[in-house]
Amino acid sequence: MIKSLHLKNWYSHIDTFIEFDPHCNIIVGSTDGGKSNIIRALRKITQNRPSGDDFVSWDELNNGTGTSIELVADNGTLKWIKDKQDKYILNGTVFTAFGKDVPQEVSDFLNLSSINTQFQLDSVFLLSETPGDVA
């Protein structure tokens, strides 16, 4: 279970710490308040998406601060960092040069797949599938 999320220089979040309740969490706020950027951060650290560098604060990257997302869970800590390259740090072990997918160790740590997530423009979960596909 995810306990907290710490965003540094991620889109509109310069230094944001979110502590999650173990039962239910709702993200609310004004327009352009950064709600979608929190969801994007979760998607980045769990699925290595979105790709590209649009989320990077280049001023922070050039002055050495970089962009990072840190997720604390029951079974440890996972951090994604963008400095000169993307890297994951899982409980102290560093992973680099992993391509478009997250390293297998990170996937095992998170125990998530794309079926665990729903996005705003996705069709309604399983309702657009045939009964055979759902089964």
XYZ file of N, CA, C and O in Angstrom:
540
model
N 0.841 -1.172 0.000
C 0.000 0.000 0.000
C 0.891 1.242 0.000
O 1.888 1.311 0.695
N 0.490 2.231 -0.772
C 1.239 3.481 -0.865
C 0.951 4.323 0.381
O -0.198 4.570 0.722
N 2.017 4.760 1.040
C 1.879 5.586 2.237
C 2.021 7.076 1.929
O 1.314 7.897 2.484
N 2.982 7.418 1.043
C 3.197 8.835 0.740
C 3.826 9.000 -0.632
O 4.361 8.058 -1.218
N 3.750 10.231 -1.120
C 4.310 10.615 -2.409
C 4.956 11.987 -2.240
O 4.343 12.890 -1.675
N 6.186 12.123 -2.712
C 6.909 13.388 -2.607
C 7.345 13.805 -4.007
O 8.099 13.084 -4.656
N 6.856 14.952 -4.470
C 7.165 15.465 -5.806
C 8.096 16.662 -5.686
O 7.818 17.583 -4.919
N 9.177 16.651 -6.461
C 10.089 17.793 -6.502
C 10.273 18.209 -7.955
O 10.701 17.399 -8.776
N 9.919 19.471 -8.228
C 10.076 20.051 -9.566
C 9.361 19.233 -10.638
O 9.866 19.040 -11.732
N 8.196 18.753 -10.302
C 7.361 17.974 -11.228
C 6.211 18.868 -11.675
O 5.328 19.189 -10.886
N 6.215 19.278 -12.946
C 5.231 20.216 -13.473
C 5.064 21.394 -12.507
O 6.021 22.090 -12.216
N 3.855 21.593 -11.962
C 3.591 22.740 -11.090
C 3.997 22.502 -9.640
O 3.918 23.411 -8.823
N 4.446 21.321 -9.303
C 4.802 20.980 -7.920
C 6.299 21.188 -7.703
O 7.120 20.399 -8.177
N 6.636 22.230 -6.972
C 8.045 22.501 -6.698
C 8.548 21.578 -5.591
O 9.609 20.982 -5.704
N 7.782 21.443 -4.529
C 8.127 20.539 -3.428
C 6.831 20.191 -2.698
O 6.407 20.892 -1.799
N 6.203 19.094 -3.109
C 4.905 18.692 -2.577
C 5.011 17.329 -1.918
O 5.509 16.381 -2.527
N 4.541 17.227 -0.688
C 4.504 15.961 0.037
C 3.052 15.605 0.322
O 2.303 16.420 0.869
N 2.650 14.389 -0.067
C 1.280 13.918 0.131
C 1.330 12.642 0.955
O 2.013 11.684 0.585
N 0.619 12.634 2.061
C 0.507 11.438 2.876
C -0.880 10.841 2.636
O -1.888 11.537 2.765
N -0.918 9.570 2.274
C -2.173 8.916 1.918
C -2.802 8.216 3.118
O -2.107 7.659 3.961
N -4.124 8.221 3.147
C -4.889 7.480 4.142
C -4.981 6.031 3.651
O -5.142 5.788 2.455
N -4.904 5.066 4.541
C -4.953 3.673 4.090
C -6.316 3.233 3.560
O -6.425 2.188 2.931
N -7.362 4.040 3.761
C -8.702 3.622 3.356
C -9.164 4.254 2.055
O -9.502 3.552 1.112
N -9.204 5.573 1.987
C -9.728 6.247 0.799
C -9.052 7.609 0.656
O -8.856 8.318 1.644
N -8.727 7.977 -0.575
C -8.087 9.265 -0.839
C -8.783 9.939 -2.008
O -9.076 9.299 -3.013
N -9.040 11.228 -1.849
C -9.675 12.022 -2.896
C -8.803 13.254 -3.120
O -8.426 13.928 -2.163
N -8.499 13.514 -4.368
C -7.690 14.682 -4.711
C -8.627 15.744 -5.263
O -9.260 15.541 -6.294
N -8.734 16.862 -4.559
C -9.605 17.957 -4.979
C -8.796 19.246 -4.989
O -7.790 19.367 -4.310
N -9.261 20.210 -5.768
C -8.608 21.507 -5.813
C -9.144 22.334 -6.952
O -9.956 21.869 -7.764
N -8.680 23.555 -7.026
C -9.131 24.468 -8.068
C -8.537 24.082 -9.418
O -7.591 23.289 -9.503
N -9.077 24.668 -10.469
C -8.556 24.465 -11.808
C -7.094 24.902 -11.839
O -6.724 25.910 -11.258
N -6.266 24.138 -12.518
C -4.820 24.386 -12.608
C -4.146 24.336 -11.247
O -3.120 24.979 -11.026
N -4.697 23.561 -10.332
C -4.117 23.430 -9.006
C -3.087 22.317 -8.892
O -2.446 22.174 -7.864
N -2.954 21.484 -9.934
C -1.953 20.419 -9.933
C -2.488 19.032 -9.645
O -1.724 18.094 -9.451
N -3.812 18.865 -9.647
C -4.420 17.552 -9.365
C -3.987 16.509 -10.401
O -3.548 15.425 -10.036
N -4.114 16.849 -11.655
C -3.733 15.907 -12.723
C -2.247 15.606 -12.692
O -1.814 14.503 -13.032
N -1.438 16.562 -12.248
C 0.001 16.345 -12.175
C 0.363 15.324 -11.096
O 1.362 14.620 -11.213
N -0.449 15.217 -10.063
C -0.243 14.179 -9.048
C -0.499 12.808 -9.672
O 0.275 11.868 -9.481
N -1.576 12.699 -10.437
C -1.891 11.442 -11.114
C -0.808 11.104 -12.139
O -0.382 9.954 -12.257
N -0.329 12.110 -12.864
C 0.767 11.887 -13.821
C 2.023 11.395 -13.112
O 2.749 10.551 -13.634
N 2.290 11.924 -11.929
C 3.464 11.478 -11.168
C 3.327 10.011 -10.779
O 4.286 9.239 -10.882
N 2.142 9.620 -10.335
C 1.919 8.213 -10.005
C 2.091 7.329 -11.239
O 2.668 6.248 -11.168
N 1.608 7.804 -12.361
C 1.766 7.025 -13.599
C 3.228 6.956 -14.016
O 3.701 5.918 -14.483
N 3.971 8.057 -13.838
C 5.386 8.064 -14.215
C 6.174 7.066 -13.384
O 6.949 6.282 -13.913
N 5.970 7.086 -12.080
C 6.777 6.212 -11.222
C 6.358 4.749 -11.342
O 7.164 3.854 -11.173
N 5.098 4.482 -11.682
C 4.640 3.096 -11.780
C 4.760 2.508 -13.178
O 4.940 1.302 -13.319
N 4.650 3.356 -14.225
C 4.644 2.843 -15.600
C 5.670 3.504 -16.516
O 5.716 3.205 -17.704
N 6.460 4.438 -15.986
C 7.436 5.195 -16.770
C 6.779 5.933 -17.934
O 7.314 6.044 -19.017
N 5.590 6.448 -17.685
C 4.845 7.260 -18.633
C 4.383 8.517 -17.925
O 4.041 8.429 -16.753
N 4.319 9.664 -18.471
C 4.581 9.992 -19.866
C 6.075 9.984 -20.167
O 6.903 10.192 -19.286
N 6.383 9.718 -21.430
C 7.777 9.789 -21.848
C 8.069 11.226 -22.269
O 7.171 12.061 -22.324
N 9.307 11.503 -22.546
C 9.690 12.856 -22.930
C 10.144 13.664 -21.729
O 10.350 13.130 -20.637
N 10.294 14.970 -21.942
C 10.843 15.846 -20.910
C 9.962 17.042 -20.615
O 10.415 18.007 -20.004
N 8.689 17.010 -21.019
C 7.815 18.168 -20.809
C 7.597 18.502 -19.344
O 7.313 19.636 -18.999
N 7.744 17.537 -18.470
C 7.504 17.726 -17.046
C 8.696 18.330 -16.314
O 8.598 18.719 -15.166
N 9.834 18.383 -16.972
C 11.073 18.798 -16.319
C 11.143 20.313 -16.183
O 10.861 21.048 -17.124
N 11.530 20.754 -15.000
C 11.842 22.160 -14.775
C 13.320 22.333 -15.126
O 14.199 21.961 -14.349
N 13.600 22.856 -16.318
C 14.976 22.919 -16.804
C 15.852 23.821 -15.944
O 17.042 23.574 -15.786
N 15.288 24.853 -15.336
C 16.079 25.689 -14.429
C 16.597 24.850 -13.270
O 17.762 24.943 -12.883
N 15.729 24.024 -12.715
C 16.127 23.179 -11.587
C 17.103 22.100 -12.031
O 18.039 21.778 -11.314
N 16.893 21.549 -13.223
C 17.785 20.518 -13.736
C 19.183 21.083 -13.944
O 20.177 20.476 -13.569
N 19.260 22.282 -14.512
C 20.561 22.883 -14.796
C 21.288 23.346 -13.534
O 22.507 23.405 -13.518
N 20.546 23.680 -12.466
C 21.236 24.092 -11.245
C 21.488 22.909 -10.304
O 21.912 23.099 -9.175
N 21.234 21.699 -10.778
C 21.591 20.508 -10.020
C 20.502 19.938 -9.130
O 20.692 18.910 -8.498
N 19.335 20.576 -9.057
C 18.269 20.084 -8.197
C 17.576 18.877 -8.814
O 17.294 17.899 -8.151
N 17.304 18.925 -10.110
C 16.657 17.816 -10.793
C 15.178 17.705 -10.491
O 14.608 18.486 -9.752
N 14.553 16.716 -11.091
C 13.147 16.407 -10.908
C 13.062 15.022 -10.284
O 13.763 14.109 -10.712
N 12.185 14.859 -9.281
C 12.094 13.540 -8.654
C 10.689 13.270 -8.133
O 9.931 14.188 -7.842
N 10.393 11.980 -8.047
C 9.153 11.478 -7.465
C 9.563 10.376 -6.505
O 10.264 9.437 -6.893
N 9.134 10.490 -5.254
C 9.454 9.464 -4.271
C 8.155 8.881 -3.723
O 7.284 9.612 -3.270
N 8.067 7.569 -3.774
C 6.893 6.850 -3.299
C 7.317 5.955 -2.141
O 8.255 5.172 -2.282
N 6.657 6.119 -1.002
C 6.925 5.267 0.155
C 5.746 4.308 0.293
O 4.589 4.733 0.308
N 6.059 3.028 0.371
C 5.040 1.990 0.502
C 5.348 1.144 1.733
O 6.384 1.334 2.388
N 4.468 0.209 2.025
C 4.673 -0.683 3.169
C 5.991 -1.448 3.066
O 6.630 -1.712 4.072
N 6.370 -1.811 1.843
C 7.539 -2.664 1.651
C 8.804 -1.911 1.259
O 9.776 -2.522 0.828
N 8.820 -0.578 1.386
C 10.051 0.161 1.105
C 9.817 1.475 0.390
O 8.703 2.005 0.375
N 10.881 1.974 -0.222
C 10.864 3.283 -0.878
C 11.334 3.148 -2.322
O 12.331 2.486 -2.604
N 10.595 3.804 -3.202
C 10.941 3.855 -4.618
C 11.057 5.317 -5.010
O 10.189 6.123 -4.700
N 12.149 5.650 -5.691
C 12.350 7.021 -6.132
C 12.698 7.012 -7.613
O 13.511 6.198 -8.069
N 12.068 7.908 -8.357
C 12.406 8.134 -9.759
C 13.048 9.514 -9.831
O 12.549 10.470 -9.259
N 14.191 9.587 -10.510
C 14.936 10.838 -10.609
C 15.264 11.120 -12.063
O 15.693 10.230 -12.801
N 15.079 12.364 -12.452
C 15.521 12.834 -13.769
C 16.597 13.869 -13.506
O 16.325 14.948 -13.011
N 17.842 13.504 -13.771
C 18.891 14.509 -13.783
C 19.445 14.488 -15.194
O 18.781 14.942 -16.095
N 20.572 13.929 -15.431
C 21.056 13.813 -16.814
C 20.403 12.639 -17.536
O 20.361 12.587 -18.742
N 19.892 11.692 -16.781
C 19.160 10.553 -17.329
C 18.103 10.128 -16.316
O 18.142 10.546 -15.173
N 17.172 9.280 -16.758
C 16.172 8.744 -15.838
C 16.822 7.647 -15.008
O 17.628 6.870 -15.517
N 16.439 7.573 -13.740
C 16.879 6.442 -12.932
C 15.854 6.174 -11.841
O 15.145 7.067 -11.393
N 15.771 4.910 -11.486
C 14.962 4.470 -10.360
C 15.905 4.050 -9.244
O 16.960 3.467 -9.501
N 15.510 4.350 -8.015
C 16.238 3.863 -6.849
C 15.215 3.131 -5.992
O 14.267 3.721 -5.499
N 15.410 1.836 -5.862
C 14.488 0.985 -5.107
C 15.202 0.448 -3.881
O 16.145 -0.344 -3.999
N 14.807 0.927 -2.713
C 15.419 0.500 -1.449
C 16.949 0.528 -1.527
O 17.631 -0.386 -1.070
N 17.481 1.586 -2.140
C 18.935 1.778 -2.214
C 19.601 1.245 -3.467
O 20.750 1.579 -3.748
N 18.939 0.412 -4.252
C 19.500 -0.134 -5.486
C 19.140 0.785 -6.649
O 17.975 1.124 -6.833
N 20.140 1.186 -7.447
C 19.949 2.121 -8.551
C 19.777 1.354 -9.859
O 20.540 0.428 -10.159
N 18.775 1.774 -10.653
C 18.516 1.192 -11.969
C 18.590 2.300 -13.005
O 17.906 3.315 -12.876
N 19.412 2.114 -14.046
C 19.510 3.066 -15.155
C 19.433 2.291 -16.467
O 19.529 1.070 -16.485
N 19.275 3.023 -17.570
C 19.252 2.431 -18.913
C 18.246 1.297 -19.012
O 18.554 0.201 -19.434
N 17.000 1.574 -18.634
C 15.971 0.541 -18.624
C 14.977 0.682 -19.759
O 14.028 -0.068 -19.848
N 15.156 1.656 -20.649
C 14.268 1.807 -21.790
C 12.931 2.421 -21.426
O 12.835 3.232 -20.520
N 11.868 1.982 -22.118
C 10.538 2.568 -21.919
C 9.764 1.946 -20.765
O 8.815 2.529 -20.285
N 10.113 0.755 -20.364
C 9.405 0.077 -19.291
C 10.153 0.252 -17.975
O 11.337 0.543 -17.955
N 9.446 0.048 -16.878
C 10.115 0.089 -15.578
C 10.907 -1.200 -15.400
O 10.545 -2.243 -15.960
N 11.996 -1.160 -14.639
C 12.738 -2.404 -14.371
C 11.839 -3.440 -13.706
O 10.919 -3.097 -12.956
N 12.096 -4.702 -13.963
C 11.268 -5.782 -13.423
C 11.203 -5.732 -11.899
O 10.154 -5.967 -11.303
N 12.299 -5.384 -11.251
C 12.322 -5.307 -9.789
C 11.353 -4.238 -9.282
O 10.711 -4.400 -8.240
N 11.236 -3.142 -10.034
C 10.302 -2.074 -9.673
C 8.864 -2.568 -9.847
O 8.013 -2.347 -8.989
N 8.587 -3.258 -10.948
C 7.251 -3.827 -11.166
C 6.876 -4.800 -10.058
O 5.746 -4.792 -9.557
N 7.829 -5.631 -9.657
C 7.569 -6.592 -8.592
C 7.302 -5.871 -7.270
O 6.416 -6.268 -6.507
N 8.057 -4.812 -6.996
C 7.876 -4.025 -5.768
C 6.484 -3.399 -5.720
O 5.800 -3.448 -4.704
N 6.060 -2.810 -6.837
C 4.769 -2.122 -6.890
C 3.589 -3.083 -6.960
O 2.502 -2.769 -6.505
N 3.807 -4.238 -7.590
C 2.748 -5.221 -7.787
C 1.538 -4.585 -8.479
O 0.396 -4.797 -8.088
N 1.826 -3.749 -9.478
C 0.784 -3.086 -10.265
C 0.967 -3.411 -11.730
O 2.071 -3.662 -12.190
N -0.121 -3.355 -12.461
C -0.064 -3.452 -13.916
C -1.023 -2.402 -14.467
O -1.725 -1.728 -13.714
N -1.076 -2.282 -15.787
C -1.951 -1.279 -16.392
C -3.421 -1.552 -16.070
O -4.247 -0.644 -16.098
N -3.770 -2.780 -15.730
C -5.164 -3.087 -15.401
C -5.572 -2.471 -14.055
O -6.744 -2.307 -13.762
N -4.586 -2.109 -13.222
C -4.868 -1.516 -11.917
C -5.168 -0.027 -11.989
O -5.495 0.573 -10.979
N -5.011 0.577 -13.149
C -5.168 2.031 -13.244
C -6.220 2.392 -14.285
O -6.387 1.703 -15.279
N -6.910 3.476 -14.046
C -7.925 3.996 -14.953
C -7.618 5.467 -15.182
O -7.319 6.186 -14.233
N -7.692 5.913 -16.419
C -7.394 7.297 -16.739
C -8.619 7.997 -17.293
O -9.555 7.361 -17.759
N -8.601 9.304 -17.247
C -9.756 10.128 -17.565
C -10.371 9.797 -18.923
O -11.582 9.733 -19.059
N -9.569 9.597 -19.940
C -10.098 9.380 -21.280
C -10.207 7.907 -21.657
O -10.577 7.583 -22.779
N -9.902 7.003 -20.740
C -10.057 5.576 -20.997
C -11.547 5.225 -21.034
O -12.355 5.852 -20.361
N -11.881 4.204 -21.819
C -13.263 3.745 -21.789
C -13.554 3.162 -20.411
O -12.644 2.762 -19.686
N -14.801 3.107 -20.050
C -15.178 2.628 -18.719
C -14.661 1.208 -18.532
O -14.840 0.348 -19.389
N -14.017 0.976 -17.406
C -13.324 -0.287 -17.134
C -14.231 -1.495 -17.324
O -15.279 -1.601 -16.696
N -13.827 -2.372 -18.219
C -14.468 -3.644 -18.530
C -15.849 -3.533 -19.175
O -16.350 -4.511 -19.675
N -16.491 -2.384 -19.170
C -17.814 -2.272 -19.780
C -17.733 -2.270 -21.304
O -18.707 -2.607 -21.977
N -16.588 -1.867 -21.852
C -16.444 -1.847 -23.307
C -15.911 -3.168 -23.850
O -15.771 -3.325 -25.050
N -15.631 -4.124 -22.964
C -15.095 -5.419 -23.368
C -16.225 -6.422 -23.588
O -17.305 -6.290 -23.028
N -15.937 -7.442 -24.382
C -16.924 -8.511 -24.571
C -16.954 -9.364 -23.303
O -15.986 -9.392 -22.545
N -18.057 -10.076 -23.061
C -18.111 -10.934 -21.875
C -16.981 -11.957 -21.816
O -16.452 -12.244 -20.757
N -16.581 -12.446 -22.962
C -15.466 -13.402 -22.999
C -14.155 -12.774 -22.552
O -13.370 -13.392 -21.834
N -13.902 -11.531 -22.995
C -12.685 -10.833 -22.583
C -12.701 -10.530 -21.090
O -11.672 -10.606 -20.416
N -13.872 -10.155 -20.568
C -13.989 -9.853 -19.143
C -13.694 -11.084 -18.321
O -13.020 -11.036 -17.291
N -14.200 -12.239 -18.763
C -13.998 -13.484 -18.029
C -12.527 -13.849 -18.035
O -11.987 -14.374 -17.118
